[in-house]
Amino acid sequence: VPTFVIRNREEVLDVTLTWGLSVTDWRVDRRCSFSDHRYLRFALPCCQLYSLPKYNVRKADWSFFQEELSKTDFSMCENVHTTEHLDKAAELIQGKIYECFTKCCPVTQVRRNATPWWTPELSDLKKQVQNAYKKACKSKSVLDWDTHKALSNQFKHAIRREKRRSWRTFCSELK
């Protein structure tokens, strides 16, 4: 399967090198990558992704936090004579504060791909680019590749415009 695709050429150019890892399920993704190169997908069995919980500090019960923190025994941090004891005491204090925080602050649901600048217009343009890419790959027509390129450029310009607009809006709200 070609990894590099343009209107007049398809080639296998990409190489995946690893050192001490066994790559499994290596494949070329045929979907539109918005580039000349297609996405390479593979699995690394040694890597397990996890994410830390996100907390909604606006909905935290800060009086409960203060109450819980005041009940906490910090006497183990009183006799600090060495830097090792200081490091250990700081670690204990941090742990106790975090423990109290997690009791008073609700975990929030994180929206995937929550981009403030993304618009329905960008979604429509993205679909148009993807459809034009599929059509160009199938037909191999110069006209279809030109249509794909034009739509792709239009999509990239629209993204830049929306990012700029969003940034200006964000900055103006800070004043």
mmCIF file of C-alpha atoms in Angstrom:
data_model
loop_
_atom_site.group_PDB
_atom_site.id
_atom_site.type_symbol
_atom_site.label_atom_id
_atom_site.label_comp_id
_atom_site.label_asym_id
_atom_site.label_seq_id
_atom_site.Cartn_x
_atom_site.Cartn_y
_atom_site.Cartn_z
ATOM 1 C CA VAL A 1 0.000 0.000 0.000
ATOM 2 C CA PRO A 2 1.526 3.350 -0.957
ATOM 3 C CA THR A 3 2.339 5.702 1.915
ATOM 4 C CA PHE A 4 3.019 8.760 -0.271
ATOM 5 C CA VAL A 5 0.226 9.790 -2.641
ATOM 6 C CA ILE A 6 0.041 12.757 -5.007
ATOM 7 C CA ARG A 7 -1.804 13.170 -8.267
ATOM 8 C CA ASN A 8 0.926 11.784 -10.531
ATOM 9 C CA ARG A 9 2.766 9.455 -8.159
ATOM 10 C CA GLU A 10 2.228 6.828 -5.464
ATOM 11 C CA GLU A 11 5.180 5.397 -3.579
ATOM 12 C CA VAL A 12 6.140 3.505 -0.465
ATOM 13 C CA LEU A 13 8.555 5.932 1.206
ATOM 14 C CA ASP A 14 7.982 5.614 4.929
ATOM 15 C CA VAL A 15 9.979 3.343 7.202
ATOM 16 C CA THR A 16 9.312 2.566 10.861
ATOM 17 C CA LEU A 17 12.416 1.779 12.935
ATOM 18 C CA THR A 18 12.312 0.561 16.512
ATOM 19 C CA TRP A 19 14.882 -0.373 19.079
ATOM 20 C CA GLY A 20 13.900 -3.120 21.499
ATOM 21 C CA LEU A 21 10.158 -2.724 20.924
ATOM 22 C CA SER A 22 7.928 -5.130 19.061
ATOM 23 C CA VAL A 23 5.635 -3.147 16.789
ATOM 24 C CA THR A 24 2.386 -4.917 15.984
ATOM 25 C CA ASP A 25 -0.582 -4.156 13.759
ATOM 26 C CA TRP A 26 1.467 -1.905 11.412
ATOM 27 C CA ARG A 27 -0.733 -0.552 8.633
ATOM 28 C CA VAL A 28 -1.228 2.362 6.285
ATOM 29 C CA ASP A 29 -4.393 4.350 6.942
ATOM 30 C CA ARG A 30 -6.088 5.090 3.630
ATOM 31 C CA ARG A 31 -8.098 8.014 4.971
ATOM 32 C CA CYS A 32 -7.251 11.588 4.057
ATOM 33 C CA SER A 33 -4.379 12.833 6.229
ATOM 34 C CA PHE A 34 -4.392 16.395 4.803
ATOM 35 C CA SER A 35 -0.829 15.737 3.648
ATOM 36 C CA ASP A 36 1.007 13.921 0.840
ATOM 37 C CA HIS A 37 1.838 11.167 3.327
ATOM 38 C CA ARG A 38 -0.757 8.796 4.664
ATOM 39 C CA TYR A 39 -0.925 8.047 8.375
ATOM 40 C CA LEU A 40 1.013 5.026 9.596
ATOM 41 C CA ARG A 41 -0.796 3.207 12.392
ATOM 42 C CA PHE A 42 0.798 0.660 14.707
ATOM 43 C CA ALA A 43 0.581 -0.652 18.231
ATOM 44 C CA LEU A 44 3.251 -0.720 20.899
ATOM 45 C CA PRO A 45 2.231 -3.386 23.406
ATOM 46 C CA CYS A 46 4.506 -2.004 26.117
ATOM 47 C CA CYS A 47 2.782 1.348 26.262
ATOM 48 C CA GLN A 48 -0.456 1.781 28.159
ATOM 49 C CA LEU A 49 -1.996 5.226 28.056
ATOM 50 C CA TYR A 50 -3.757 6.662 31.043
ATOM 51 C CA SER A 51 -4.844 10.110 31.984
ATOM 52 C CA LEU A 52 -5.079 11.859 35.299
ATOM 53 C CA PRO A 53 -8.519 13.004 36.395
ATOM 54 C CA LYS A 54 -9.454 16.613 35.724
ATOM 55 C CA TYR A 55 -11.118 18.526 38.529
ATOM 56 C CA ASN A 56 -13.747 21.253 38.296
ATOM 57 C CA VAL A 57 -12.328 23.798 40.765
ATOM 58 C CA ARG A 58 -15.287 26.150 40.202
ATOM 59 C CA LYS A 59 -17.586 23.588 41.805
ATOM 60 C CA ALA A 60 -15.265 22.763 44.693
ATOM 61 C CA ASP A 61 -16.565 23.009 48.245
ATOM 62 C CA TRP A 62 -13.746 25.173 49.633
ATOM 63 C CA SER A 63 -15.196 25.411 53.147
ATOM 64 C CA PHE A 64 -15.211 21.581 53.278
ATOM 65 C CA PHE A 65 -11.614 21.633 52.000
ATOM 66 C CA GLN A 66 -10.595 24.004 54.824
ATOM 67 C CA GLU A 67 -12.426 21.862 57.349
ATOM 68 C CA GLU A 68 -10.750 18.651 56.142
ATOM 69 C CA LEU A 69 -7.331 20.301 56.023
ATOM 70 C CA SER A 70 -7.715 21.635 59.580
ATOM 71 C CA LYS A 71 -8.389 18.050 60.781
ATOM 72 C CA THR A 72 -5.151 16.843 59.199
ATOM 73 C CA ASP A 73 -2.287 15.993 61.525
ATOM 74 C CA PHE A 74 0.933 17.668 60.344
ATOM 75 C CA SER A 75 2.919 16.912 63.530
ATOM 76 C CA MET A 76 5.185 14.541 61.588
ATOM 77 C CA CYS A 77 6.630 17.652 59.893
ATOM 78 C CA GLU A 78 7.670 19.468 63.087
ATOM 79 C CA ASN A 79 11.153 18.050 63.712
ATOM 80 C CA VAL A 80 12.874 18.676 60.421
ATOM 81 C CA HIS A 81 16.674 18.744 60.746
ATOM 82 C CA THR A 82 18.012 17.607 57.375
ATOM 83 C CA THR A 83 17.190 18.243 53.728
ATOM 84 C CA GLU A 84 16.029 14.617 53.452
ATOM 85 C CA HIS A 85 13.554 15.201 56.309
ATOM 86 C CA LEU A 86 12.458 18.440 54.664
ATOM 87 C CA ASP A 87 11.838 16.678 51.339
ATOM 88 C CA LYS A 88 9.871 13.938 53.095
ATOM 89 C CA ALA A 89 7.817 16.496 55.048
ATOM 90 C CA ALA A 90 7.039 18.478 51.883
ATOM 91 C CA GLU A 91 5.957 15.257 50.171
ATOM 92 C CA LEU A 92 3.665 14.375 53.094
ATOM 93 C CA ILE A 93 2.124 17.866 53.183
ATOM 94 C CA GLN A 94 1.535 17.806 49.441
ATOM 95 C CA GLY A 95 -0.089 14.381 49.697
ATOM 96 C CA LYS A 96 -2.417 15.500 52.498
ATOM 97 C CA ILE A 97 -3.414 18.660 50.610
ATOM 98 C CA TYR A 98 -4.134 16.616 47.471
ATOM 99 C CA GLU A 99 -6.150 14.108 49.486
ATOM 100 C CA CYS A 100 -8.317 16.916 50.929
ATOM 101 C CA PHE A 101 -8.638 18.522 47.509
ATOM 102 C CA THR A 102 -9.909 15.319 45.888
ATOM 103 C CA LYS A 103 -12.567 15.019 48.599
ATOM 104 C CA CYS A 104 -13.954 18.512 48.017
ATOM 105 C CA CYS A 105 -13.549 18.927 44.264
ATOM 106 C CA PRO A 106 -15.649 16.991 41.733
ATOM 107 C CA VAL A 107 -14.033 15.277 38.784
ATOM 108 C CA THR A 108 -15.131 16.856 35.525
ATOM 109 C CA GLN A 109 -15.808 15.207 32.198
ATOM 110 C CA VAL A 110 -13.185 16.282 29.692
ATOM 111 C CA ARG A 111 -14.526 16.800 26.207
ATOM 112 C CA ARG A 112 -12.369 15.241 23.541
ATOM 113 C CA ASN A 113 -11.139 17.640 20.896
ATOM 114 C CA ALA A 114 -12.651 20.613 22.680
ATOM 115 C CA THR A 115 -11.203 23.253 20.378
ATOM 116 C CA PRO A 116 -12.768 26.671 20.849
ATOM 117 C CA TRP A 117 -12.017 27.686 17.275
ATOM 118 C CA TRP A 118 -13.650 24.692 15.536
ATOM 119 C CA THR A 119 -16.818 25.606 13.645
ATOM 120 C CA PRO A 120 -19.517 23.777 11.651
ATOM 121 C CA GLU A 121 -18.038 25.396 8.518
ATOM 122 C CA LEU A 122 -14.708 23.680 9.240
ATOM 123 C CA SER A 123 -16.487 20.344 9.723
ATOM 124 C CA ASP A 124 -18.187 20.741 6.332
ATOM 125 C CA LEU A 125 -14.927 21.721 4.638
ATOM 126 C CA LYS A 126 -13.128 18.773 6.231
ATOM 127 C CA LYS A 127 -15.753 16.361 4.867
ATOM 128 C CA GLN A 128 -15.462 17.957 1.427
ATOM 129 C CA VAL A 129 -11.664 17.545 1.460
ATOM 130 C CA GLN A 130 -11.938 13.919 2.591
ATOM 131 C CA ASN A 131 -14.510 13.123 -0.109
ATOM 132 C CA ALA A 132 -12.420 14.863 -2.772
ATOM 133 C CA TYR A 133 -9.387 12.843 -1.642
ATOM 134 C CA LYS A 134 -11.281 9.556 -1.913
ATOM 135 C CA LYS A 135 -12.550 10.515 -5.359
ATOM 136 C CA ALA A 136 -9.075 11.574 -6.561
ATOM 137 C CA CYS A 137 -7.476 8.355 -5.286
ATOM 138 C CA LYS A 138 -10.109 6.272 -7.040
ATOM 139 C CA SER A 139 -10.252 8.116 -10.358
ATOM 140 C CA LYS A 140 -6.593 9.248 -10.534
ATOM 141 C CA SER A 141 -7.918 12.164 -12.581
ATOM 142 C CA VAL A 142 -5.840 15.363 -12.699
ATOM 143 C CA LEU A 143 -9.039 17.395 -12.374
ATOM 144 C CA ASP A 144 -10.058 15.495 -9.223
ATOM 145 C CA TRP A 145 -6.569 15.997 -7.716
ATOM 146 C CA ASP A 146 -6.751 19.730 -8.506
ATOM 147 C CA THR A 147 -10.176 19.902 -6.845
ATOM 148 C CA HIS A 148 -8.776 18.115 -3.780
ATOM 149 C CA LYS A 149 -5.782 20.473 -3.621
ATOM 150 C CA ALA A 150 -7.994 23.573 -3.899
ATOM 151 C CA LEU A 151 -10.367 22.328 -1.190
ATOM 152 C CA SER A 152 -7.433 21.367 1.015
ATOM 153 C CA ASN A 153 -5.946 24.867 0.697
ATOM 154 C CA GLN A 154 -9.340 26.420 1.406
ATOM 155 C CA PHE A 155 -9.648 24.224 4.514
ATOM 156 C CA LYS A 156 -6.166 25.172 5.788
ATOM 157 C CA HIS A 157 -6.874 28.898 5.264
ATOM 158 C CA ALA A 158 -10.219 28.565 7.068
ATOM 159 C CA ILE A 159 -8.474 26.884 10.026
ATOM 160 C CA ARG A 160 -5.899 29.691 10.238
ATOM 161 C CA ARG A 161 -8.678 32.314 10.026
ATOM 162 C CA GLU A 162 -10.726 30.655 12.792
ATOM 163 C CA LYS A 163 -7.687 30.196 15.052
ATOM 164 C CA ARG A 164 -6.789 33.858 14.620
ATOM 165 C CA ARG A 165 -10.386 34.953 15.280
ATOM 166 C CA SER A 166 -10.582 32.756 18.383
ATOM 167 C CA TRP A 167 -7.249 34.045 19.715
ATOM 168 C CA ARG A 168 -8.316 37.667 19.248
ATOM 169 C CA THR A 169 -11.616 36.974 21.011
ATOM 170 C CA PHE A 170 -9.776 35.287 23.882
ATOM 171 C CA CYS A 171 -7.334 38.210 24.229
ATOM 172 C CA SER A 172 -10.076 40.827 24.099
ATOM 173 C CA GLU A 173 -11.923 39.051 26.938
ATOM 174 C CA LEU A 174 -8.831 39.339 29.151
ATOM 175 C CA LYS A 175 -8.943 43.134 29.171
#
